[in-house]
PDB file of C-alpha atoms in Angstrom:
ATOM      1  CA  UNK A   1     -90.733  98.639 -15.817  1.00 85.00           C
ATOM      2  CA  UNK A   2     -91.290  95.017 -15.765  1.00 93.00           C
ATOM      3  CA  UNK A   3     -87.624  94.055 -16.812  1.00 95.00           C
ATOM      4  CA  UNK A   4     -84.629  96.188 -15.614  1.00 97.00           C
ATOM      5  CA  UNK A   5     -81.445  96.300 -17.642  1.00 96.00           C
ATOM      6  CA  UNK A   6     -78.083  97.488 -16.415  1.00 96.00           C
ATOM      7  CA  UNK A   7     -74.478  97.290 -17.594  1.00 96.00           C
ATOM      8  CA  UNK A   8     -71.333  97.557 -15.435  1.00 96.00           C
ATOM      9  CA  UNK A   9     -67.817  96.292 -16.283  1.00 94.00           C
ATOM     10  CA  UNK A  10     -68.825  94.549 -19.327  1.00 96.00           C
ATOM     11  CA  UNK A  11     -71.492  92.542 -17.199  1.00 97.00           C
ATOM     12  CA  UNK A  12     -75.193  93.075 -18.153  1.00 97.00           C
ATOM     13  CA  UNK A  13     -77.824  92.486 -15.082  1.00 97.00           C
ATOM     14  CA  UNK A  14     -81.350  91.547 -16.256  1.00 97.00           C
ATOM     15  CA  UNK A  15     -83.940  91.888 -13.534  1.00 97.00           C
ATOM     16  CA  UNK A  16     -87.540  90.715 -13.482  1.00 97.00           C
ATOM     17  CA  UNK A  17     -89.081  93.444 -11.842  1.00 96.00           C
ATOM     18  CA  UNK A  18     -92.672  92.432 -10.589  1.00 95.00           C
ATOM     19  CA  UNK A  19     -91.907  91.575  -7.109  1.00 94.00           C
ATOM     20  CA  UNK A  20     -95.699  91.731  -6.032  1.00 93.00           C
ATOM     21  CA  UNK A  21     -96.602  89.255  -8.685  1.00 92.00           C
ATOM     22  CA  UNK A  22     -93.639  87.246  -7.864  1.00 94.00           C
ATOM     23  CA  UNK A  23     -92.038  88.189 -10.695  1.00 95.00           C
ATOM     24  CA  UNK A  24     -94.585  86.178 -12.866  1.00 92.00           C
ATOM     25  CA  UNK A  25     -94.465  86.665 -16.609  1.00 92.00           C
ATOM     26  CA  UNK A  26     -97.421  88.210 -18.364  1.00 89.00           C
ATOM     27  CA  UNK A  27     -97.070  88.450 -22.158  1.00 86.00           C
ATOM     28  CA  UNK A  28     -95.587  91.913 -21.952  1.00 88.00           C
ATOM     29  CA  UNK A  29     -93.023  90.869 -19.349  1.00 91.00           C
ATOM     30  CA  UNK A  30     -92.137  87.896 -21.569  1.00 89.00           C
ATOM     31  CA  UNK A  31     -91.606  90.152 -24.573  1.00 88.00           C
ATOM     32  CA  UNK A  32     -89.241  92.365 -22.667  1.00 91.00           C
ATOM     33  CA  UNK A  33     -87.296  89.596 -21.514  1.00 91.00           C
ATOM     34  CA  UNK A  34     -86.723  88.065 -24.938  1.00 90.00           C
ATOM     35  CA  UNK A  35     -85.858  92.004 -25.891  1.00 90.00           C
ATOM     36  CA  UNK A  36     -83.275  92.089 -23.419  1.00 93.00           C
ATOM     37  CA  UNK A  37     -81.487  88.992 -24.124  1.00 91.00           C
ATOM     38  CA  UNK A  38     -81.344  90.521 -27.757  1.00 91.00           C
ATOM     39  CA  UNK A  39     -79.946  93.942 -26.552  1.00 93.00           C
ATOM     40  CA  UNK A  40     -77.351  92.297 -24.480  1.00 93.00           C
ATOM     41  CA  UNK A  41     -76.426  90.034 -27.543  1.00 93.00           C
ATOM     42  CA  UNK A  42     -75.826  92.826 -29.692  1.00 93.00           C
ATOM     43  CA  UNK A  43     -74.105  94.860 -27.298  1.00 93.00           C
ATOM     44  CA  UNK A  44     -70.401  94.698 -28.099  1.00 91.00           C
ATOM     45  CA  UNK A  45     -69.490  96.087 -24.573  1.00 92.00           C
ATOM     46  CA  UNK A  46     -71.307  93.174 -22.764  1.00 96.00           C
ATOM     47  CA  UNK A  47     -69.490  89.888 -22.287  1.00 97.00           C
ATOM     48  CA  UNK A  48     -71.456  88.105 -19.954  1.00 97.00           C
ATOM     49  CA  UNK A  49     -75.114  88.496 -18.214  1.00 97.00           C
ATOM     50  CA  UNK A  50     -76.685  88.008 -14.905  1.00 98.00           C
ATOM     51  CA  UNK A  51     -80.294  87.101 -14.763  1.00 97.00           C
ATOM     52  CA  UNK A  52     -82.301  87.577 -11.610  1.00 98.00           C
ATOM     53  CA  UNK A  53     -85.489  88.609  -9.719  1.00 97.00           C
ATOM     54  CA  UNK A  54     -86.514  91.569  -7.802  1.00 96.00           C
ATOM     55  CA  UNK A  55     -86.971  91.223  -3.939  1.00 94.00           C
ATOM     56  CA  UNK A  56     -86.327  88.232  -1.807  1.00 93.00           C
ATOM     57  CA  UNK A  57     -89.138  85.880  -2.289  1.00 95.00           C
ATOM     58  CA  UNK A  58     -89.029  84.788  -5.884  1.00 96.00           C
ATOM     59  CA  UNK A  59     -86.802  84.731  -8.954  1.00 97.00           C
ATOM     60  CA  UNK A  60     -89.881  83.897 -11.126  1.00 96.00           C
ATOM     61  CA  UNK A  61     -93.006  81.930 -10.611  1.00 94.00           C
ATOM     62  CA  UNK A  62     -93.627  81.501 -14.388  1.00 88.00           C
ATOM     63  CA  UNK A  63     -96.809  82.344 -16.374  1.00 81.00           C
ATOM     64  CA  UNK A  64     -98.967  84.959 -14.573  1.00 69.00           C
ATOM     65  CA  UNK A  65    -101.928  82.894 -14.750  1.00 64.00           C
ATOM     66  CA  UNK A  66    -104.278  85.771 -14.238  1.00 65.00           C
ATOM     67  CA  UNK A  67    -102.994  87.223 -17.786  1.00 59.00           C
ATOM     68  CA  UNK A  68    -102.150  84.071 -19.765  1.00 60.00           C
ATOM     69  CA  UNK A  69    -105.558  82.416 -20.653  1.00 56.00           C
ATOM     70  CA  UNK A  70    -105.477  80.566 -23.922  1.00 61.00           C
ATOM     71  CA  UNK A  71    -105.011  83.189 -27.174  1.00 64.00           C
ATOM     72  CA  UNK A  72    -108.069  83.690 -29.354  1.00 67.00           C
ATOM     73  CA  UNK A  73    -105.839  83.112 -32.335  1.00 67.00           C
ATOM     74  CA  UNK A  74    -105.618  79.696 -33.366  1.00 72.00           C
ATOM     75  CA  UNK A  75    -102.236  77.735 -33.256  1.00 68.00           C
ATOM     76  CA  UNK A  76    -101.681  78.150 -36.748  1.00 72.00           C
ATOM     77  CA  UNK A  77    -102.317  81.536 -36.914  1.00 65.00           C
ATOM     78  CA  UNK A  78     -99.594  81.990 -34.048  1.00 65.00           C
ATOM     79  CA  UNK A  79     -96.884  79.803 -35.673  1.00 66.00           C
ATOM     80  CA  UNK A  80     -97.253  80.982 -39.375  1.00 71.00           C
ATOM     81  CA  UNK A  81     -99.215  84.280 -38.973  1.00 67.00           C
ATOM     82  CA  UNK A  82     -96.900  86.641 -37.328  1.00 60.00           C
ATOM     83  CA  UNK A  83     -94.080  84.524 -35.708  1.00 56.00           C
ATOM     84  CA  UNK A  84     -91.415  86.013 -33.476  1.00 60.00           C
ATOM     85  CA  UNK A  85     -90.096  83.447 -31.241  1.00 56.00           C
ATOM     86  CA  UNK A  86     -90.088  79.730 -31.566  1.00 59.00           C
ATOM     87  CA  UNK A  87     -90.942  79.256 -27.947  1.00 67.00           C
ATOM     88  CA  UNK A  88     -91.196  81.582 -25.001  1.00 73.00           C
ATOM     89  CA  UNK A  89     -87.269  81.960 -23.973  1.00 78.00           C
ATOM     90  CA  UNK A  90     -85.952  81.585 -27.608  1.00 76.00           C
ATOM     91  CA  UNK A  91     -84.207  84.945 -27.090  1.00 76.00           C
ATOM     92  CA  UNK A  92     -81.862  83.336 -24.765  1.00 80.00           C
ATOM     93  CA  UNK A  93     -80.324  81.429 -27.781  1.00 85.00           C
ATOM     94  CA  UNK A  94     -77.129  83.430 -27.850  1.00 90.00           C
ATOM     95  CA  UNK A  95     -73.444  82.789 -27.453  1.00 92.00           C
ATOM     96  CA  UNK A  96     -72.804  85.213 -24.433  1.00 95.00           C
ATOM     97  CA  UNK A  97     -72.758  83.311 -21.138  1.00 97.00           C
ATOM     98  CA  UNK A  98     -75.790  83.439 -18.931  1.00 96.00           C
ATOM     99  CA  UNK A  99     -75.753  83.399 -15.041  1.00 98.00           C
ATOM    100  CA  UNK A 100     -79.087  82.763 -13.270  1.00 98.00           C
ATOM    101  CA  UNK A 101     -79.028  84.229  -9.713  1.00 98.00           C
ATOM    102  CA  UNK A 102     -82.107  82.226  -8.293  1.00 98.00           C
ATOM    103  CA  UNK A 103     -83.392  84.433  -5.182  1.00 97.00           C
ATOM    104  CA  UNK A 104     -86.385  82.336  -3.979  1.00 96.00           C
ATOM    105  CA  UNK A 105     -89.035  80.491  -6.068  1.00 97.00           C
ATOM    106  CA  UNK A 106     -88.216  79.048  -9.482  1.00 97.00           C
ATOM    107  CA  UNK A 107     -91.455  77.602 -10.499  1.00 96.00           C
ATOM    108  CA  UNK A 108     -92.934  76.208 -13.904  1.00 94.00           C
ATOM    109  CA  UNK A 109     -92.037  78.635 -16.396  1.00 93.00           C
ATOM    110  CA  UNK A 110     -89.663  80.486 -14.065  1.00 95.00           C
ATOM    111  CA  UNK A 111     -87.456  77.145 -13.512  1.00 96.00           C
ATOM    112  CA  UNK A 112     -87.454  76.799 -17.366  1.00 96.00           C
ATOM    113  CA  UNK A 113     -85.961  80.144 -17.678  1.00 95.00           C
ATOM    114  CA  UNK A 114     -83.360  79.188 -15.158  1.00 97.00           C
ATOM    115  CA  UNK A 115     -82.754  76.061 -17.247  1.00 96.00           C
ATOM    116  CA  UNK A 116     -82.161  78.106 -20.284  1.00 94.00           C
ATOM    117  CA  UNK A 117     -79.218  79.898 -18.552  1.00 96.00           C
ATOM    118  CA  UNK A 118     -75.633  78.413 -18.603  1.00 97.00           C
ATOM    119  CA  UNK A 119     -74.928  78.741 -14.757  1.00 98.00           C
ATOM    120  CA  UNK A 120     -77.390  78.616 -12.131  1.00 98.00           C
ATOM    121  CA  UNK A 121     -76.536  79.919  -8.591  1.00 98.00           C
ATOM    122  CA  UNK A 122     -79.171  79.603  -5.809  1.00 98.00           C
ATOM    123  CA  UNK A 123     -79.955  81.418  -2.538  1.00 98.00           C
ATOM    124  CA  UNK A 124     -80.650  78.932   0.564  1.00 98.00           C
ATOM    125  CA  UNK A 125     -84.289  80.002   0.475  1.00 97.00           C
ATOM    126  CA  UNK A 126     -84.737  78.787  -3.312  1.00 98.00           C
ATOM    127  CA  UNK A 127     -87.074  76.378  -4.199  1.00 98.00           C
ATOM    128  CA  UNK A 128     -87.695  74.686  -7.692  1.00 98.00           C
ATOM    129  CA  UNK A 129     -90.731  73.154  -9.140  1.00 97.00           C
ATOM    130  CA  UNK A 130     -92.108  72.099 -12.702  1.00 95.00           C
ATOM    131  CA  UNK A 131     -95.640  71.982 -11.446  1.00 91.00           C
ATOM    132  CA  UNK A 132     -97.297  72.461 -14.975  1.00 92.00           C
ATOM    133  CA  UNK A 133     -99.156  69.136 -14.655  1.00 92.00           C
ATOM    134  CA  UNK A 134    -100.888  70.476 -11.362  1.00 91.00           C
ATOM    135  CA  UNK A 135    -102.683  73.041 -13.628  1.00 86.00           C
ATOM    136  CA  UNK A 136    -103.376  70.800 -16.900  1.00 90.00           C
ATOM    137  CA  UNK A 137    -100.260  71.796 -18.874  1.00 91.00           C
ATOM    138  CA  UNK A 138     -96.861  70.781 -19.468  1.00 92.00           C
ATOM    139  CA  UNK A 139     -93.130  72.517 -19.346  1.00 92.00           C
ATOM    140  CA  UNK A 140     -93.378  73.604 -22.858  1.00 88.00           C
ATOM    141  CA  UNK A 141     -90.674  76.306 -22.763  1.00 90.00           C
ATOM    142  CA  UNK A 142     -87.784  73.670 -22.925  1.00 91.00           C
ATOM    143  CA  UNK A 143     -88.488  72.120 -19.535  1.00 93.00           C
ATOM    144  CA  UNK A 144     -89.125  68.649 -20.617  1.00 95.00           C
ATOM    145  CA  UNK A 145     -86.099  68.599 -22.904  1.00 94.00           C
ATOM    146  CA  UNK A 146     -83.657  70.458 -20.567  1.00 95.00           C
ATOM    147  CA  UNK A 147     -84.210  69.211 -17.366  1.00 97.00           C
ATOM    148  CA  UNK A 148     -83.390  65.354 -18.432  1.00 96.00           C
ATOM    149  CA  UNK A 149     -80.057  66.654 -19.749  1.00 94.00           C
ATOM    150  CA  UNK A 150     -79.129  68.357 -16.595  1.00 94.00           C
ATOM    151  CA  UNK A 151     -80.126  66.112 -13.843  1.00 96.00           C
ATOM    152  CA  UNK A 152     -80.914  62.750 -15.326  1.00 95.00           C
ATOM    153  CA  UNK A 153     -84.291  60.825 -16.279  1.00 96.00           C
ATOM    154  CA  UNK A 154     -85.308  59.758 -12.933  1.00 97.00           C
ATOM    155  CA  UNK A 155     -85.113  63.176 -10.989  1.00 97.00           C
ATOM    156  CA  UNK A 156     -86.509  64.975 -13.832  1.00 97.00           C
ATOM    157  CA  UNK A 157     -89.526  62.584 -14.202  1.00 97.00           C
ATOM    158  CA  UNK A 158     -90.073  62.837 -10.676  1.00 97.00           C
ATOM    159  CA  UNK A 159     -90.268  66.400 -10.644  1.00 97.00           C
ATOM    160  CA  UNK A 160     -92.390  66.907 -13.752  1.00 96.00           C
ATOM    161  CA  UNK A 161     -94.776  64.033 -13.120  1.00 97.00           C
ATOM    162  CA  UNK A 162     -95.495  65.130  -9.453  1.00 97.00           C
ATOM    163  CA  UNK A 163     -95.064  68.797  -9.881  1.00 95.00           C
ATOM    164  CA  UNK A 164     -93.494  68.745  -6.277  1.00 96.00           C
ATOM    165  CA  UNK A 165     -90.916  71.133  -5.270  1.00 97.00           C
ATOM    166  CA  UNK A 166     -87.307  70.583  -4.248  1.00 97.00           C
ATOM    167  CA  UNK A 167     -85.066  72.960  -2.225  1.00 97.00           C
ATOM    168  CA  UNK A 168     -81.872  74.613  -2.849  1.00 98.00           C
ATOM    169  CA  UNK A 169     -79.690  71.664  -1.285  1.00 97.00           C
ATOM    170  CA  UNK A 170     -81.716  69.088  -3.177  1.00 98.00           C
ATOM    171  CA  UNK A 171     -81.007  70.983  -6.426  1.00 98.00           C
ATOM    172  CA  UNK A 172     -77.233  71.195  -5.661  1.00 98.00           C
ATOM    173  CA  UNK A 173     -77.329  67.451  -4.915  1.00 97.00           C
ATOM    174  CA  UNK A 174     -78.815  66.518  -8.236  1.00 97.00           C
ATOM    175  CA  UNK A 175     -76.793  69.076 -10.327  1.00 97.00           C
ATOM    176  CA  UNK A 176     -79.364  71.690 -10.981  1.00 98.00           C
ATOM    177  CA  UNK A 177     -77.441  74.396  -9.439  1.00 98.00           C
ATOM    178  CA  UNK A 178     -73.978  74.932  -9.101  1.00 98.00           C
ATOM    179  CA  UNK A 179     -73.740  76.515  -5.712  1.00 97.00           C
ATOM    180  CA  UNK A 180     -75.928  77.496  -2.919  1.00 98.00           C
ATOM    181  CA  UNK A 181     -75.192  80.810  -0.971  1.00 98.00           C
ATOM    182  CA  UNK A 182     -76.857  83.012   1.614  1.00 98.00           C
ATOM    183  CA  UNK A 183     -79.685  85.285   0.166  1.00 97.00           C
ATOM    184  CA  UNK A 184     -77.343  88.403   1.003  1.00 97.00           C
ATOM    185  CA  UNK A 185     -74.496  86.870  -0.854  1.00 98.00           C
ATOM    186  CA  UNK A 186     -76.240  85.937  -4.024  1.00 98.00           C
ATOM    187  CA  UNK A 187     -75.854  88.902  -6.219  1.00 97.00           C
ATOM    188  CA  UNK A 188     -72.036  89.255  -5.068  1.00 97.00           C
ATOM    189  CA  UNK A 189     -71.380  85.549  -5.792  1.00 98.00           C
ATOM    190  CA  UNK A 190     -73.013  85.951  -9.405  1.00 98.00           C
ATOM    191  CA  UNK A 191     -71.173  89.019 -10.034  1.00 98.00           C
ATOM    192  CA  UNK A 192     -67.745  87.546  -8.984  1.00 98.00           C
ATOM    193  CA  UNK A 193     -68.402  84.557 -11.353  1.00 98.00           C
ATOM    194  CA  UNK A 194     -69.423  86.967 -14.168  1.00 98.00           C
ATOM    195  CA  UNK A 195     -66.580  89.288 -13.884  1.00 97.00           C
ATOM    196  CA  UNK A 196     -64.187  85.978 -13.980  1.00 97.00           C
ATOM    197  CA  UNK A 197     -65.838  85.084 -17.210  1.00 97.00           C
ATOM    198  CA  UNK A 198     -65.823  88.757 -18.614  1.00 96.00           C
ATOM    199  CA  UNK A 199     -62.028  88.853 -18.118  1.00 95.00           C
ATOM    200  CA  UNK A 200     -61.417  85.957 -20.354  1.00 95.00           C
ATOM    201  CA  UNK A 201     -61.149  86.147 -24.143  1.00 95.00           C
ATOM    202  CA  UNK A 202     -64.701  86.988 -25.259  1.00 95.00           C
ATOM    203  CA  UNK A 203     -64.442  84.726 -28.697  1.00 95.00           C
ATOM    204  CA  UNK A 204     -63.162  81.980 -26.767  1.00 96.00           C
ATOM    205  CA  UNK A 205     -65.835  82.008 -24.162  1.00 96.00           C
ATOM    206  CA  UNK A 206     -68.598  82.111 -26.934  1.00 95.00           C
ATOM    207  CA  UNK A 207     -66.913  79.306 -28.701  1.00 96.00           C
ATOM    208  CA  UNK A 208     -66.978  77.120 -25.754  1.00 96.00           C
ATOM    209  CA  UNK A 209     -70.603  77.730 -24.807  1.00 96.00           C
ATOM    210  CA  UNK A 210     -71.719  77.028 -28.300  1.00 95.00           C
ATOM    211  CA  UNK A 211     -69.696  73.922 -28.989  1.00 96.00           C
ATOM    212  CA  UNK A 212     -71.129  72.771 -25.291  1.00 95.00           C
ATOM    213  CA  UNK A 213     -74.682  73.543 -26.342  1.00 93.00           C
ATOM    214  CA  UNK A 214     -74.354  71.968 -29.864  1.00 94.00           C
ATOM    215  CA  UNK A 215     -72.246  69.096 -28.934  1.00 95.00           C
ATOM    216  CA  UNK A 216     -74.885  67.612 -26.755  1.00 92.00           C
ATOM    217  CA  UNK A 217     -76.903  66.911 -29.677  1.00 91.00           C
ATOM    218  CA  UNK A 218     -74.126  65.371 -31.838  1.00 94.00           C
ATOM    219  CA  UNK A 219     -72.293  61.909 -31.901  1.00 95.00           C
ATOM    220  CA  UNK A 220     -69.064  62.339 -29.862  1.00 95.00           C
ATOM    221  CA  UNK A 221     -66.882  62.106 -32.967  1.00 95.00           C
ATOM    222  CA  UNK A 222     -68.840  64.866 -34.751  1.00 96.00           C
ATOM    223  CA  UNK A 223     -68.761  67.097 -31.799  1.00 94.00           C
ATOM    224  CA  UNK A 224     -65.033  66.718 -31.517  1.00 95.00           C
ATOM    225  CA  UNK A 225     -64.569  67.605 -34.961  1.00 96.00           C
ATOM    226  CA  UNK A 226     -66.577  70.613 -34.536  1.00 95.00           C
ATOM    227  CA  UNK A 227     -64.209  71.382 -31.575  1.00 95.00           C
ATOM    228  CA  UNK A 228     -61.183  71.098 -33.803  1.00 95.00           C
ATOM    229  CA  UNK A 229     -62.800  73.536 -36.447  1.00 94.00           C
ATOM    230  CA  UNK A 230     -63.416  75.977 -33.699  1.00 94.00           C
ATOM    231  CA  UNK A 231     -59.888  75.759 -32.435  1.00 93.00           C
ATOM    232  CA  UNK A 232     -58.754  76.338 -36.008  1.00 94.00           C
ATOM    233  CA  UNK A 233     -60.886  79.488 -36.314  1.00 92.00           C
ATOM    234  CA  UNK A 234     -59.483  80.997 -32.915  1.00 93.00           C
ATOM    235  CA  UNK A 235     -55.807  79.932 -33.473  1.00 91.00           C
ATOM    236  CA  UNK A 236     -54.572  83.032 -35.247  1.00 88.00           C
ATOM    237  CA  UNK A 237     -56.947  85.443 -33.338  1.00 93.00           C
ATOM    238  CA  UNK A 238     -55.499  88.707 -31.752  1.00 93.00           C
ATOM    239  CA  UNK A 239     -56.643  87.527 -28.232  1.00 92.00           C
ATOM    240  CA  UNK A 240     -55.051  84.248 -28.568  1.00 92.00           C
ATOM    241  CA  UNK A 241     -51.639  85.690 -29.292  1.00 90.00           C
ATOM    242  CA  UNK A 242     -52.456  88.359 -26.522  1.00 89.00           C
ATOM    243  CA  UNK A 243     -52.975  85.459 -24.087  1.00 89.00           C
ATOM    244  CA  UNK A 244     -49.806  83.934 -24.883  1.00 90.00           C
ATOM    245  CA  UNK A 245     -47.596  87.252 -24.680  1.00 90.00           C
ATOM    246  CA  UNK A 246     -49.390  88.244 -21.488  1.00 88.00           C
ATOM    247  CA  UNK A 247     -48.255  84.736 -19.789  1.00 90.00           C
ATOM    248  CA  UNK A 248     -44.747  85.242 -21.018  1.00 92.00           C
ATOM    249  CA  UNK A 249     -44.561  88.794 -19.882  1.00 92.00           C
ATOM    250  CA  UNK A 250     -46.092  87.968 -16.390  1.00 89.00           C
ATOM    251  CA  UNK A 251     -49.192  90.502 -16.828  1.00 90.00           C
ATOM    252  CA  UNK A 252     -52.856  90.261 -17.131  1.00 91.00           C
ATOM    253  CA  UNK A 253     -54.014  90.004 -20.719  1.00 90.00           C
ATOM    254  CA  UNK A 254     -55.916  92.716 -22.449  1.00 91.00           C
ATOM    255  CA  UNK A 255     -58.706  90.970 -24.613  1.00 92.00           C
ATOM    256  CA  UNK A 256     -60.548  92.782 -27.249  1.00 91.00           C
ATOM    257  CA  UNK A 257     -62.885  90.034 -28.953  1.00 88.00           C
ATOM    258  CA  UNK A 258     -60.597  90.012 -32.045  1.00 90.00           C
TER     259      UNK A 258
END
């Protein structure tokens, strides 16, 4: 299979499994990726997910250019005929946290896939690039919008207009990734972070993600009002009460997402 899906201890691991093709995305693989996101979103046993690539050379090098020539259908047919996703990684629009473990090249659509995740951890051999302009295209899977929001206008423009790659240390410097670790430690590091998230109250975790994501597009006062509304919704949940009881009783809380 082009995409592997495994669940262990409330953590789902999604692995792009085309190492011979640098884990590039042909149309079938892209469909499997979005389906995997929806599968984990519907699975009540999963609280957090890790996205990575098979092998030690590449996380994902974007579209498989051998299999992604322009479609025969018109743009109108694709949008209004049988629409499924608004853009290639729309399946990632979920409240469960996503950790991207970047094990090598994250180029073009592969970098955009990493950008769509909430936390990015990179191996020391990772390289990042938005190289679409070099092949007559644009970063149209969220890249032109997400990258400036994450790293600032100048660094984003430099990457997207030149198409040049940056290494893991530079990605860390500009805030594109949170940590850089040896390749052999990448999976363990991502899993440790995932397990720490999974141990927290799931409704609160998902609320934080939604508030942060939606708040970026709101005026500050409106975003704070949304924050207060979410706090009110969570106030009487069983998990919030459990968290306080566990603190008083000096034990680990047992959260059930209720």
